[in-house]
Structures are given as structure tokens and as C-alpha cells.
Short mmCIF file of C-alpha atoms and ligand atoms in Angstrom, two decimals:
data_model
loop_
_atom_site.label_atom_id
_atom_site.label_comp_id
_atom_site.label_asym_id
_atom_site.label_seq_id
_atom_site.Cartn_x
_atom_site.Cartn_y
_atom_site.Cartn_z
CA UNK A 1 -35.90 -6.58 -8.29
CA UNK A 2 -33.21 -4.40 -8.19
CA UNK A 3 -30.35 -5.51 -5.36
CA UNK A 4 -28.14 -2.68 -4.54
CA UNK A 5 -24.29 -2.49 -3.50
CA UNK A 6 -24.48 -0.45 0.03
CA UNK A 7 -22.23 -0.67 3.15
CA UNK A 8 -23.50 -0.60 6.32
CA UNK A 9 -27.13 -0.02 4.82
CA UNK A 10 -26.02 2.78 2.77
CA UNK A 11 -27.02 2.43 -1.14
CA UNK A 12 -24.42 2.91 -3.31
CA UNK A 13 -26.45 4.97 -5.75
CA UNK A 14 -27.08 7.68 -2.91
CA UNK A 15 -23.31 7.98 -1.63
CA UNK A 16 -22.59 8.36 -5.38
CA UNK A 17 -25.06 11.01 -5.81
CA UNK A 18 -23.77 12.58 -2.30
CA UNK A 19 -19.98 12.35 -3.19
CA UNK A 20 -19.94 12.24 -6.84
CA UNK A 21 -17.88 9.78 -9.40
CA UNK A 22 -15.41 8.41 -9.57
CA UNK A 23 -15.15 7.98 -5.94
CA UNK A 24 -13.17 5.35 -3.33
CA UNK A 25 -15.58 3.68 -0.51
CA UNK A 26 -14.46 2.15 2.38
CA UNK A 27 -16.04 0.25 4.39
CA UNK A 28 -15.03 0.58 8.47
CA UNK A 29 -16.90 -2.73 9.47
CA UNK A 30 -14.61 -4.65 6.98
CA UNK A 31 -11.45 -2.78 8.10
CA UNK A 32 -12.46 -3.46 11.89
CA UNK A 33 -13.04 -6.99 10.74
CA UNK A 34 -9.83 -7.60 9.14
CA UNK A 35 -8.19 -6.20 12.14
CA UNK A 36 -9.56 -8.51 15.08
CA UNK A 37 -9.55 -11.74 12.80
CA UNK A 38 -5.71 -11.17 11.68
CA UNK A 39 -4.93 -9.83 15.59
CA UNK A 40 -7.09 -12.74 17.13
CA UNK A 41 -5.20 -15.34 14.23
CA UNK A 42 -1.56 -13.92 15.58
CA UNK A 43 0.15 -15.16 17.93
CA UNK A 44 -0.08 -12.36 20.62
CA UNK A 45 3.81 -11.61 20.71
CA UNK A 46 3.56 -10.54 17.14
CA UNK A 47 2.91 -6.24 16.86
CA UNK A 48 1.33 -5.51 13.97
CA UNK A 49 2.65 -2.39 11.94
CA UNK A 50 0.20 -1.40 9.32
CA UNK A 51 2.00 -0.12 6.37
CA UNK A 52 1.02 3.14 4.88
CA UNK A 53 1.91 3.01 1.35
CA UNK A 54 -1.11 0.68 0.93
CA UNK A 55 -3.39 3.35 1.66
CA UNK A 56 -1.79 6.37 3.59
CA UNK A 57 -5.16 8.06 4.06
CA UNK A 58 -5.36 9.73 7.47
CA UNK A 59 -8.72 8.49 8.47
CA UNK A 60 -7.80 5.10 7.25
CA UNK A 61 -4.78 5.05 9.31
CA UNK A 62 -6.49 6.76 12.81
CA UNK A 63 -9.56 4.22 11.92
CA UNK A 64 -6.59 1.16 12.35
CA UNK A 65 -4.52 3.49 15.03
CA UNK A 66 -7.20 3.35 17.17
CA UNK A 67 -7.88 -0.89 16.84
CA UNK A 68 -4.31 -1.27 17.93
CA UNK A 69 -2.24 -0.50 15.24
CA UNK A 70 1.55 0.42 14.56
CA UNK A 71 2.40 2.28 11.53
CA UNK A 72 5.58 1.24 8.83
CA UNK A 73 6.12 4.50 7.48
CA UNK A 74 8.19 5.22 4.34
CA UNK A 75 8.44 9.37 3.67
CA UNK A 76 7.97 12.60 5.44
CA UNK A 77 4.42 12.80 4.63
CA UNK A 78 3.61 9.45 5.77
CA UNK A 79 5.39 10.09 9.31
CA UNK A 80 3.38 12.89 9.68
CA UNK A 81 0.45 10.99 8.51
CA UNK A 82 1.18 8.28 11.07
CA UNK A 83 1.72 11.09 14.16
CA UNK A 84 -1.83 12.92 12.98
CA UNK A 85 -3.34 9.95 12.81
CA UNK A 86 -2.27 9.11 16.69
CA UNK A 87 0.25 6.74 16.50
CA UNK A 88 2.88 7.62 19.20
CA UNK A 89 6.66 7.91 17.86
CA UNK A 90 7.47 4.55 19.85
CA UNK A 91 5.09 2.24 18.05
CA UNK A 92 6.46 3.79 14.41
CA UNK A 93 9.44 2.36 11.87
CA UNK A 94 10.59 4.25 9.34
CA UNK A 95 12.36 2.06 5.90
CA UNK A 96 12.95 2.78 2.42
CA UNK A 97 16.02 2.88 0.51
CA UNK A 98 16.78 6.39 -0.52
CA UNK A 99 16.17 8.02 2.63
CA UNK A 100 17.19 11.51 2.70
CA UNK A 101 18.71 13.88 5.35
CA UNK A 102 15.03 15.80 5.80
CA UNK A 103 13.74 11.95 6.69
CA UNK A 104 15.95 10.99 8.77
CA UNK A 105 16.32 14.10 10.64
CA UNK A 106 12.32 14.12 11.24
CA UNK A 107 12.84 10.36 12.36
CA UNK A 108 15.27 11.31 15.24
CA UNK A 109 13.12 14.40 16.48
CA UNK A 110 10.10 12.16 16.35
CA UNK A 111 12.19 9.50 18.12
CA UNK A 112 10.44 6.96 16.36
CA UNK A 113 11.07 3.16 17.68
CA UNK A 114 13.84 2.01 14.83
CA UNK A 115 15.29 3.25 11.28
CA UNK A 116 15.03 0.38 9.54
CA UNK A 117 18.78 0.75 7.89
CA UNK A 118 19.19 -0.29 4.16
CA UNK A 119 22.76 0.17 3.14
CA UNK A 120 26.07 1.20 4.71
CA UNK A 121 26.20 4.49 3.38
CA UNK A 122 22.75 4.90 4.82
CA UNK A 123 24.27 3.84 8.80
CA UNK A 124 26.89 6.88 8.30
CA UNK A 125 24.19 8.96 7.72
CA UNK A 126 22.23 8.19 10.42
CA UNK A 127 24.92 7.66 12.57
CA UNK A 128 26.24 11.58 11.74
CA UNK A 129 23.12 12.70 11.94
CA UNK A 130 21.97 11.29 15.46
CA UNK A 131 25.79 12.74 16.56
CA UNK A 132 24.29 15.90 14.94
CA UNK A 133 21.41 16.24 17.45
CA UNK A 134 23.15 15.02 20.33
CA UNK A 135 21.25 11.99 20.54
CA UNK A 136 21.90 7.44 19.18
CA UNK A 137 19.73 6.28 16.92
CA UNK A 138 17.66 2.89 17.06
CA UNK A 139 18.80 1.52 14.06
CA UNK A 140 16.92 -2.06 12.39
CA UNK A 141 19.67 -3.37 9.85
CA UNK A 142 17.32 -4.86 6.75
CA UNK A 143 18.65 -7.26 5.47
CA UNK A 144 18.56 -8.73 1.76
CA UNK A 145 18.60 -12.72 2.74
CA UNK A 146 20.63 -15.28 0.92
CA UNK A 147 17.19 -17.14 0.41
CA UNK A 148 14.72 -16.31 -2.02
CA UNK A 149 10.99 -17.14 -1.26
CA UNK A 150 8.80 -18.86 -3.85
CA UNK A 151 5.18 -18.39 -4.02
CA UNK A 152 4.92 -14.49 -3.74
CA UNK A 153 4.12 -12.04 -6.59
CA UNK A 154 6.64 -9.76 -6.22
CA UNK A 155 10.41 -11.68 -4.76
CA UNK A 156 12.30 -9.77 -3.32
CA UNK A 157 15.57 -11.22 -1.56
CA UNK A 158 18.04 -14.33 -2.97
CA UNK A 159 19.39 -11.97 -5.78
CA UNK A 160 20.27 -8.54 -6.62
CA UNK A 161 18.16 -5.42 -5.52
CA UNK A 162 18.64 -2.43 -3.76
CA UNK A 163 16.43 -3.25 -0.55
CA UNK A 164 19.20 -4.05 2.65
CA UNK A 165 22.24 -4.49 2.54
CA UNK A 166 23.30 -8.63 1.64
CA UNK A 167 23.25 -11.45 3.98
CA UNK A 168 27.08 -12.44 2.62
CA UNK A 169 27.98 -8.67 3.29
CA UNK A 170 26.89 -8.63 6.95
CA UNK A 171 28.52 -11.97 7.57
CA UNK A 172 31.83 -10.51 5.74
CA UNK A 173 32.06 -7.60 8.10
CA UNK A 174 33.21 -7.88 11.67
CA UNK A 175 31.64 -6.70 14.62
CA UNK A 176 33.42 -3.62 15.16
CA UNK A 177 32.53 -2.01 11.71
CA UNK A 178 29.08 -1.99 12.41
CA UNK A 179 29.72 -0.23 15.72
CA UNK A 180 28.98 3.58 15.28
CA UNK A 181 28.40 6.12 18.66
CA UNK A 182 25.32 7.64 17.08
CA UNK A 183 23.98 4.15 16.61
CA UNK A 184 22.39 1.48 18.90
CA UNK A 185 21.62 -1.43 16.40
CA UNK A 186 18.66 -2.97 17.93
CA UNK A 187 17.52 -5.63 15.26
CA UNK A 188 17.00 -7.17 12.11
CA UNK A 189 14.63 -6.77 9.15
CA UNK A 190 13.62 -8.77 6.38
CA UNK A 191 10.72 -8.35 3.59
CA UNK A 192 10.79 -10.93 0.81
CA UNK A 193 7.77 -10.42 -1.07
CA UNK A 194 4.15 -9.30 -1.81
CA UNK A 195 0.69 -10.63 -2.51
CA UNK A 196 1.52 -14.01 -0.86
CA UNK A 197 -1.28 -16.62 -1.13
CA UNK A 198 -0.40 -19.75 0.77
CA UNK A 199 0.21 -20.11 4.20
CA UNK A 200 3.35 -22.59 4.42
CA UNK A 201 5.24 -19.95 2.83
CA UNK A 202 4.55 -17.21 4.96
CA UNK A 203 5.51 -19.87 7.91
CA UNK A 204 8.40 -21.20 6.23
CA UNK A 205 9.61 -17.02 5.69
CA UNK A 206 8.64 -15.90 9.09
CA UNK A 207 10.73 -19.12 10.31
CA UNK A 208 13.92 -18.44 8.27
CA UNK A 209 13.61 -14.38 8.99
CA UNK A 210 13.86 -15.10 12.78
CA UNK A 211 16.38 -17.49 12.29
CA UNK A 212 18.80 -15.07 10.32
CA UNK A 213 18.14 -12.54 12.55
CA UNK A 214 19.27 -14.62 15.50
CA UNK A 215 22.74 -15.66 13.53
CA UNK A 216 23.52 -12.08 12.21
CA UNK A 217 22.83 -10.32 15.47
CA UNK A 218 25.20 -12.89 17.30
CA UNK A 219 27.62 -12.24 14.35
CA UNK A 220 27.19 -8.59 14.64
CA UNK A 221 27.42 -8.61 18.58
CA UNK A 222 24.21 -6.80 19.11
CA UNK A 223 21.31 -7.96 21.35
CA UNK A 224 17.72 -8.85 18.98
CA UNK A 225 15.78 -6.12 20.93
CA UNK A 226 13.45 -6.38 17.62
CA UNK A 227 13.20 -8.47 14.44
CA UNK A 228 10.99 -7.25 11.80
CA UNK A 229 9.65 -10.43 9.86
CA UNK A 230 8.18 -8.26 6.88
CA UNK A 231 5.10 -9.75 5.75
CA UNK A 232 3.39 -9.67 2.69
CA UNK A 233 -0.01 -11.34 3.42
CA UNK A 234 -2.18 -11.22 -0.12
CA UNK A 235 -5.67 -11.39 -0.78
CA UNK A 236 -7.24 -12.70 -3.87
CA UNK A 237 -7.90 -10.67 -6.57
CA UNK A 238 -8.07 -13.42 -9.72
CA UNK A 239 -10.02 -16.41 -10.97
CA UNK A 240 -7.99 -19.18 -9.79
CA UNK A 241 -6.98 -17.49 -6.42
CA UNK A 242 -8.54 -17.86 -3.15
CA UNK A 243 -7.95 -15.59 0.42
CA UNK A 244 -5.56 -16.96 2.94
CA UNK A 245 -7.12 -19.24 5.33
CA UNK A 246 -6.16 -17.73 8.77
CA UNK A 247 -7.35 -20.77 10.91
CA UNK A 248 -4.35 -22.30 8.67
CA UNK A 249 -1.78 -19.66 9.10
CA UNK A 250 -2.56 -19.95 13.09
CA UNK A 251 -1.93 -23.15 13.17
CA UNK A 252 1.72 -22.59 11.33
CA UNK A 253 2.83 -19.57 12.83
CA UNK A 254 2.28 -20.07 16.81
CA UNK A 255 4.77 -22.87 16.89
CA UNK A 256 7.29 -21.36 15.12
CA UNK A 257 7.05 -17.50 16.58
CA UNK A 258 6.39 -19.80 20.23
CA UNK A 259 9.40 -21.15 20.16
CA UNK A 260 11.35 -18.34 18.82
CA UNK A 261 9.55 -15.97 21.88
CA UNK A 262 10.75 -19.06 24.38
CA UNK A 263 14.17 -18.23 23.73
CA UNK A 264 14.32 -14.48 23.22
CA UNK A 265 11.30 -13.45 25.68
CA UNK A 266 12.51 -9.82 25.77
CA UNK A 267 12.90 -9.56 21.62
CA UNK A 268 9.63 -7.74 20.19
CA UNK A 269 8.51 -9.00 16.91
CA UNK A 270 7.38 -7.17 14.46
CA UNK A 271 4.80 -8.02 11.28
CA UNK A 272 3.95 -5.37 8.68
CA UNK A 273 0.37 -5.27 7.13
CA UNK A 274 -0.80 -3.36 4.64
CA UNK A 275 -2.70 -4.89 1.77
CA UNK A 276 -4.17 -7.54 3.91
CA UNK A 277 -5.90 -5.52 6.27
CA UNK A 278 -7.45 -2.13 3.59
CA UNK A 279 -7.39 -4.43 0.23
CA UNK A 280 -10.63 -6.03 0.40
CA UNK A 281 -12.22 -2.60 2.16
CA UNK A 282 -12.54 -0.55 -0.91
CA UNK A 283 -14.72 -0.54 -3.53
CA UNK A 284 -13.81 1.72 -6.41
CA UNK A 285 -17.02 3.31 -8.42
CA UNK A 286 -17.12 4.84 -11.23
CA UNK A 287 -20.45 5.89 -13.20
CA UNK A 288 -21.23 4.58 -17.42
CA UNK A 289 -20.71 7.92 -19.31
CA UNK A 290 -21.33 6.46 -22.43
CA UNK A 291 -21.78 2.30 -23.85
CA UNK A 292 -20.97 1.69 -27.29
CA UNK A 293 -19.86 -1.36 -29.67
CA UNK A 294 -17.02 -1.66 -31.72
CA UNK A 295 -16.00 -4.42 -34.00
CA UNK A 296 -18.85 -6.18 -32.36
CA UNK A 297 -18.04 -5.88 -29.02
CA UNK A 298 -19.24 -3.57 -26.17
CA UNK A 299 -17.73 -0.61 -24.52
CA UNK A 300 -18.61 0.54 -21.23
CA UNK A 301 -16.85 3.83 -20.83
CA UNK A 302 -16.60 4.85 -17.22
CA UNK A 303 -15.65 8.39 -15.85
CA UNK A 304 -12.24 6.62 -14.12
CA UNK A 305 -9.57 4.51 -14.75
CA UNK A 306 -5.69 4.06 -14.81
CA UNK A 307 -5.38 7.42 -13.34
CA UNK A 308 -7.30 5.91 -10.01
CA UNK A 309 -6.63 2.36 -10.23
CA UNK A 310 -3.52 1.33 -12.03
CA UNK A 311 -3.23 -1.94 -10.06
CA UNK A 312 -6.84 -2.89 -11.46
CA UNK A 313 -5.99 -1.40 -15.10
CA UNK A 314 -2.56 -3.85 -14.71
CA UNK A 315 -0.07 -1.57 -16.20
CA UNK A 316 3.25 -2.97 -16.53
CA UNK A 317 1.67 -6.37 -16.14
CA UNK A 318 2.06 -8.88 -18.88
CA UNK A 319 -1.13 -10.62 -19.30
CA UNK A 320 -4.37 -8.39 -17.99
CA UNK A 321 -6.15 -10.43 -15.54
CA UNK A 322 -9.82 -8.30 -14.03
CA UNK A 323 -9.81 -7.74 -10.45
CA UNK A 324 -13.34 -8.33 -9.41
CA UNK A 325 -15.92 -6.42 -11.14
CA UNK A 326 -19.70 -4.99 -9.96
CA UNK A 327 -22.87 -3.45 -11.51
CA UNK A 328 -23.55 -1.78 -8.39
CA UNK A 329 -26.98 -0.64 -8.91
CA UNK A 330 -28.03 -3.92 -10.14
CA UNK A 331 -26.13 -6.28 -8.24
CA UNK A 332 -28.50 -9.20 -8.72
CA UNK A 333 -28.86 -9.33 -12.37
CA UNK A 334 -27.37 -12.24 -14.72
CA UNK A 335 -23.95 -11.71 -15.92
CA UNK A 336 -25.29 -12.15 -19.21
CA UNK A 337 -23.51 -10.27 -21.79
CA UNK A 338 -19.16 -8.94 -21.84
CA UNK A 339 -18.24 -5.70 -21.72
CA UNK A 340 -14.87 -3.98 -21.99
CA UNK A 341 -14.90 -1.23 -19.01
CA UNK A 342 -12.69 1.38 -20.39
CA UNK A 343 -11.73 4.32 -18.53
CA UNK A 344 -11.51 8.30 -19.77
CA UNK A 345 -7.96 8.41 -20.85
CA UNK A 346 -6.42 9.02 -24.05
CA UNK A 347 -5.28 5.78 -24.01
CA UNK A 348 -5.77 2.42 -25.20
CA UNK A 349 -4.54 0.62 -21.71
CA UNK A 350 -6.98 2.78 -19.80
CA UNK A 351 -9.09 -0.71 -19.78
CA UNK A 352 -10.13 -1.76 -16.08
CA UNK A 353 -11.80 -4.81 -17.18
CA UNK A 354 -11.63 -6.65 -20.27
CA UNK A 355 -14.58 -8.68 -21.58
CA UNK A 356 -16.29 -8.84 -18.15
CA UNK A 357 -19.16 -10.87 -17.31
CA UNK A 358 -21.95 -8.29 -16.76
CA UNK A 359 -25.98 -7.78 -16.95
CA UNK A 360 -26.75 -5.25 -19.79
CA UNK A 361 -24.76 -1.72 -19.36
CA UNK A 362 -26.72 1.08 -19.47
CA UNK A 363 -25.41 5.00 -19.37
CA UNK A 364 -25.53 6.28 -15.31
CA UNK A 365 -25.13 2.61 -14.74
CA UNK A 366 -22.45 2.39 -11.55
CA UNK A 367 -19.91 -0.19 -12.38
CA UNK A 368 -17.46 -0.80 -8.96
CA UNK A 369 -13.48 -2.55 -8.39
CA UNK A 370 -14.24 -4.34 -5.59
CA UNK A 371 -11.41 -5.67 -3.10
CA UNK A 372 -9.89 -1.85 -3.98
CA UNK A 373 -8.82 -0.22 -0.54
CA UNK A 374 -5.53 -0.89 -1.01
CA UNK A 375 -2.84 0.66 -3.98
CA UNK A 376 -5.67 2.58 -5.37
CA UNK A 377 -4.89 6.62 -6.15
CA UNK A 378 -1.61 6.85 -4.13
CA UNK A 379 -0.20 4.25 -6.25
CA UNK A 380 -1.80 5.27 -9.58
CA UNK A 381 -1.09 8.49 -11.94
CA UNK A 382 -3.62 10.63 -10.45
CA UNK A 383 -2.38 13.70 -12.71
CA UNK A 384 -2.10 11.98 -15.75
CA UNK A 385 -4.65 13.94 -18.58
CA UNK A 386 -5.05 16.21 -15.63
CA UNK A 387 -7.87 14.63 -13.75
CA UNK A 388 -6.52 14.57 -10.34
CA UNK A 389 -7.15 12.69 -7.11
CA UNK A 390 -10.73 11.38 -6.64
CA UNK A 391 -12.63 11.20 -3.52
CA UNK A 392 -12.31 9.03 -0.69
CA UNK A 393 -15.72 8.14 1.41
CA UNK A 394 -15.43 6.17 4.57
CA UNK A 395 -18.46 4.71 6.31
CA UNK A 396 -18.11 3.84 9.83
CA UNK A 397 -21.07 2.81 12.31
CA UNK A 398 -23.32 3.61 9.74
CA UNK A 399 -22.48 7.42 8.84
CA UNK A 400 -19.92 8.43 5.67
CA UNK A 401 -17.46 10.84 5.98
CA UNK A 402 -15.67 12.55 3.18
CA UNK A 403 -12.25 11.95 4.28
CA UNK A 404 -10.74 13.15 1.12
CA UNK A 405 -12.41 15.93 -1.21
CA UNK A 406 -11.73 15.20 -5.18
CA UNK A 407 -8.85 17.44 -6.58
CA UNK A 408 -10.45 21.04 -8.29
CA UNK A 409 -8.63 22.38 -11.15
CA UNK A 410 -7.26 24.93 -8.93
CA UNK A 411 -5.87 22.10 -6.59
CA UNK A 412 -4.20 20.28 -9.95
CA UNK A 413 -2.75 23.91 -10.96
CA UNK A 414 -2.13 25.70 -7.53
CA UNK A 415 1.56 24.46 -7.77
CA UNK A 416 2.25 25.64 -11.41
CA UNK A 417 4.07 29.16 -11.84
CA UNK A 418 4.02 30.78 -14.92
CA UNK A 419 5.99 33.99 -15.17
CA UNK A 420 5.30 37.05 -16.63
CA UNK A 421 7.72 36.56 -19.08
CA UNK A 422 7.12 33.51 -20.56
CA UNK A 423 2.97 34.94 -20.42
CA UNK A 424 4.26 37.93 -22.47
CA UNK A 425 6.48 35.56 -24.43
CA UNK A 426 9.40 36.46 -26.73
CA UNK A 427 7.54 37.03 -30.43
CA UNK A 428 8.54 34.39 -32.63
CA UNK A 429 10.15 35.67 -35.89
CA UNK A 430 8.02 33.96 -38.29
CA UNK A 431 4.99 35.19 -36.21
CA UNK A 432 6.64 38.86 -35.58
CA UNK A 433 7.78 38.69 -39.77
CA UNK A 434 3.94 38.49 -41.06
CA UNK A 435 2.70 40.89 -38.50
CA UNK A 436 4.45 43.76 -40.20
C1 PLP B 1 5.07 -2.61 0.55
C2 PLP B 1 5.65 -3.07 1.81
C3 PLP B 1 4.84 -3.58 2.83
C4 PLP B 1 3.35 -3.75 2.67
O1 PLP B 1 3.08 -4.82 1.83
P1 PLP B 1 1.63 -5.43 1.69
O2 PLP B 1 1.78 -6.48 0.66
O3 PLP B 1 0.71 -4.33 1.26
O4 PLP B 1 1.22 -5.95 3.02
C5 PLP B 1 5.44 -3.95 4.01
N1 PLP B 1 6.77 -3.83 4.19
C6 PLP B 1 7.58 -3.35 3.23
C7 PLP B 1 9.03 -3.24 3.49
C8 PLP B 1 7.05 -2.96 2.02
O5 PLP B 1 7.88 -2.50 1.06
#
């Protein structure tokens, strides 16, 4: 017996032969799923912005779009992303620290709902800017807290960084030097962290976030129209971890966002999702090119790697943990033997698992990241060696769709320009010396 990966009755080994390797499948069922159990978990005052840097594919995002939601938009590509996709100006933020004139420009002719604000250099901008075009900008102020939140993977706030501008500095400034004509401040926004795993944080966050935002916008003399409680919902990726338990986070949040709603009824708040929602609808596959052993030990060596799947590989990590690791063609066969699954690149990190648990590895075998839809290609070096971007398959009601085509060499060397010049070349001395 053979058990195969498929989704929605598809077998892997066919969508692999359809679409080629390596290749990104995602699964539409799970994302749907995600959706209504995290929308039906929420208390129903929350909006949920999904946040495109986890996976900005256009399908992806017009998939979520059209369950219900929002989009948290960082660049120029990703706003237009977010408007192909469907979502209408009004139910977009824009954030991100370095925003440039281009950005913020697009933001205002877009009319998106808020600029989420990160410094005070960045509220002259917009402020000049929206004067520029004859128009006031909604502006969220983020904020970098005073509190730092344990219990995330990645903490952000309670020390020095260059998201928001500092709790002390907002309380520090008065009123009236916040004020600017092009700017109607309409709220405040907080993220403190990533990949979080247990439920009484995110409550005890979401519970400090709306009560800083209720102090600084009295301080500041601006009504809360909005407060943007960040997120950072994780799934589990390790030994040792386990998913959040929603029934759980329910049961923490509606008091605290109830009571929060009671007093501000006409404040909306705002949660932004990315991970938690595309993360565990992805499955990355790549196919064996070649199995070998060295110093004893095997070597599965797979046609992708770091340059799709950094976050799996674990650069810049310190100790390399596996994200969860398939045969795909043979999903039912004892894990038996370790393998190293190393990926095609010149180098020795390219390793996306390290002495995994696997049946026997054979060449064409299809070895899969699973829980892989989010922080795959866009966050990986898809140009490193010169590979390019792989392709992305989505199955929805039972039908794939390429929604991304793999890069062609022409794609990865379109943008190059070599001039005639440097073709021709100027003849190197030595070169030109023992010609004559
Ligand atoms: C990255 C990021 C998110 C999304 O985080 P996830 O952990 O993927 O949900 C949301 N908000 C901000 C400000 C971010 O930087």
C-alpha cells in the first residue's frame, strides 16, 4: 500500500507531474477553514486584516478577499496586490517604517482607510503630502509600547527598534504638536511580536494595546476612531509546540475586547493575520534528484531549498529545528531510517531537514514542507545561484490553478542590461600584449 499526499482528492504525484518541481501547493479548503474558525472564534467587533507579506500572492489574497477579508499592506506592489485582488481602499492599512513618497502618494489616491504612522518625520511627510493633493490623511500613530511581551518569537516593543514612534515620546509631546492640517489622527497601533503560541498572552497584549490606545489618544486629544491591536497568532512548526487552541483564545478575548467595545461602541478594532490563516495551507514539494551517504549518513538531495524556503532551511537561526517533513508519495510508510534533505545550492546551509525521520529515500521520491503557505519564496532568496521563483498551485473546490508560473531564465535575466561596450570590452593589456 502506497498512501498518497493529495488535496482535495488530487494526488500529489500528478500535480507534480502537471506543474513540475519544486512547486508551492495550497490548499483552498484549509485556507477557507482557517478563515471561518478564526472569524467564528473572534469576537465579531474585531475586523480581520490579513497581512500580505505572509504570502502576497494575488489568488491567495482574492481567495481570503472574498471570505471577508481586509488586507495590511506594506509596499506599492502589495497595495496593488490588495486592490487586484478586490479589496476596496476603505477596508486597507498601509505600515512599514521606511515609507517613501511613491507609497504614500499611492496611499492617498487610493484613499485607503489609515497610514499606519511610524515616526515623526514620517507625519510631516504625510501631512505635506496630503496638503499636496488637496486632501487630510487618516493617519494610525504605531506605537512602540513601554511593555514588552514575553512568549513570542520575535519581541518587538519594551526596548529599542525602529517600528513607531515610543510610548514615553508620545506622552512627552503635547497635544498641539501632533496636530497637522493634512492630518486627521484617527487611532492607535501596536504589534509586539510574531509566532505567538499561548493564548493568555495574546489576551494579556490585546488587553494592554487597547488600553494604551485609550490613554494616548486622550493624551493626544484625538477621538479612537480605530485601534489596531497587531496580532501575531503562530502555528506550530516544532517538536515540543502545539497550535493555538481557539476555543481558549475565545474564551479570553470576548471579555476583554467586550468590555473595551462597551465603552467605545463607535471605535473599530482592528486584528492583523497573516501566518495564522496561509501557514498551515502550503505544502512545499520538491522531487529526490539524487540520495547518497556520506560519512555514514544519508543524503537526500532535493531540486529546492533555501532559495524557496529559508524559514524551513532556518537561516540566521541558531539551533536548526525541521519544520514538519513528508514522503509524499509514500505517506504511510515507517519512518524508519534519517536522512539529511539537502537542497541544490552551493552551500552547506542549503539543509531543509536535518536527520529526519523518513521511510527509505529513493531518486523521483517527492519529499514535502508541510505547514509552508506562509514566508515561503517572498521571504526567501529566490535569485540566489540563479534559480528563480518556483511555482505556486492552488486547489480550490477540487480544480488547481497555476496561480504563479516558475521563473524562465529569460524572466531571471529580462532586467539585466549589458551594453555594447562592456560586450565589446576594453582588451586587457596582458591579453592585447600576447596577441601580437
Ligand atoms: C509581519 C506582520 C504581521 C503579520 O504577522 P503574522 O505573524 O504573519 O501574523 C502583522 N502586522 C505587522 C505589523 C507585521 O509586521
Amino acid at each position: 500500500m502506497t498512501a498518497e499526499f493529495a488535496i482535495q482528492g488530487l494526488p500529489v504525484g500528478r500535480l507534480a507531474g502537471t506543474f513540475g518541481t519544486p512547486l508551492y501547493l495550497y490548499d483552498g479548503e484549509i485556507l477557507r477553514r482557517r478563515w471561518a474558525g478564526l472569524r467564528a472564534g473572534l469576537p465579531p467587533a474585531m475586523e480581520v486584516f490579513y497581512s500580505l507579506k505572509a504570502n502576497p500572492n494575488l489568488s491567495i489574497c482574492a481567495l481570503l478577499r472574498g471570505l471577508g477579508a481586509r488586507a495590511e499592506v506594506s509596499s506599492l506592489a502589495e497595495l496593488v496586490t490588495a486592490q487586484r485582488a478586490g479589496v476596496p481602499a476603505g477596508h486597507i492599512v498601509f505600515l512599514g517604517p521606511g515609507k517613501t513618497v511613491d507609497e504614500v502618494d499611492a496611499c492617498l489616491r487610493a484613499g485607503v482607510a489609515a497610514i499606519v504612522c511610524e515616526s515623526f518625520g514620517e507625519l510631516d511627510l504625510i501631512d505635506e503630502r496630503a496638503r499636496a493633493h488637496g486632501t487630510v490623511a487618516p493617519v494610525m500613530l504605531r506605537v512602540n509600547p513601554g511593555f514588552a511581551v514575553k512568549g513570542s518569537a520575535l519581541t518587538m516593543g519594551g526596548r529599542p527598534g525602529q517600528f513607531g514612534i515610543d510610548e514615553a515620546h508620545l506622552l512627552a509631546t503635547g497635544p498641539g504638536r501632533l496636530r497637522r492640517p493634512g492630518v486627521r489622527l484617527t487611532g492607535i497601533h501596536t504589534y509586539v511580536g510574531t509566532r505567538i503560541l499561548n493564548e493568555q498572552v495574546v489576551a494579556e497584549n490585546t488587553a494592554r494595546i487597547l488600553e494604551l490606545a485609550d490613554r494616548l489618544s486622550r493624551h493626544g486629544g484625538f477621538p479612537l476612531e480605530m485601534v489596531d491591536v497587531g496580532g501575531g497568532l503562530g502555528i506550530a512548526y516544532f517538536d515540543g509546540e502545539r497550535d493555538l487552541d481557539l476555543d481558549l483564545l475565545t474564551g479570553l478575548l470576548t471579555p476583554i475586547v467586550g468590555d473595551f467595545a462597551a465603552r467605545h461602541p463607535r471605535t473599530r478594532i482592528l486584528l492583523e493575520v497573516g501566518r495564522y490563516l496561509a501557514g498551515p495551507a502550503g505544502v512545499y514539494v520538491t522531487r529526490v534528484n539524487y540520495t547518497k551517504t556520506s560519512h555514514g549518513e544519508n543524503f537526500a538531495i532535493v531540486d529546492g531549498g533555501t532559495n524557496h524556503h529559508m524559514a524551513a532551511v532556518g537561516v540566521g537561526t541558531l539551533v536548526k529545528r525541521n519544520y514538519p517533513l513528508a514522503l509524499l508519495n509514500r505517506m504511510d510508510e515507517p519512518r524508519t531510517e534519517r536522512w539529511h534533505v539537502t537542497g541544490p545550492l552551493c552551500t552547506p546551509n542549503d539543509t531543509l531537514g536535518k536527520a529526519v525521520g523518513l521511510p527509505p529515500v529513493r531518486v523521483g521520491d517527492l519529499v514535502g514542507v508541510l505547514r509552508s503557505g506562509a514566508y515561503g519564496p517572498s521571504a526567501s532568496p529566490v535569485l540566489f545561484l540563479s534559480h528563480g521563483h518556483p511555482a505556486e498551485v492552488l486547489v480550490d473546490r477540487g480544480r488547481a490553478y497555476l496561480i504563479r508560473r516558475r521563473d524562465t531564465v529569460d524572466d531571471l535575466l529580462r532586467a539585466q542590461h549589458l551594453s555594447d561596450d562592456l560586450m565589446a570590452g576594453t582588451p586587457h593589456p596582458m591579453t592585447e600584449g600576447a596577441a601580437r
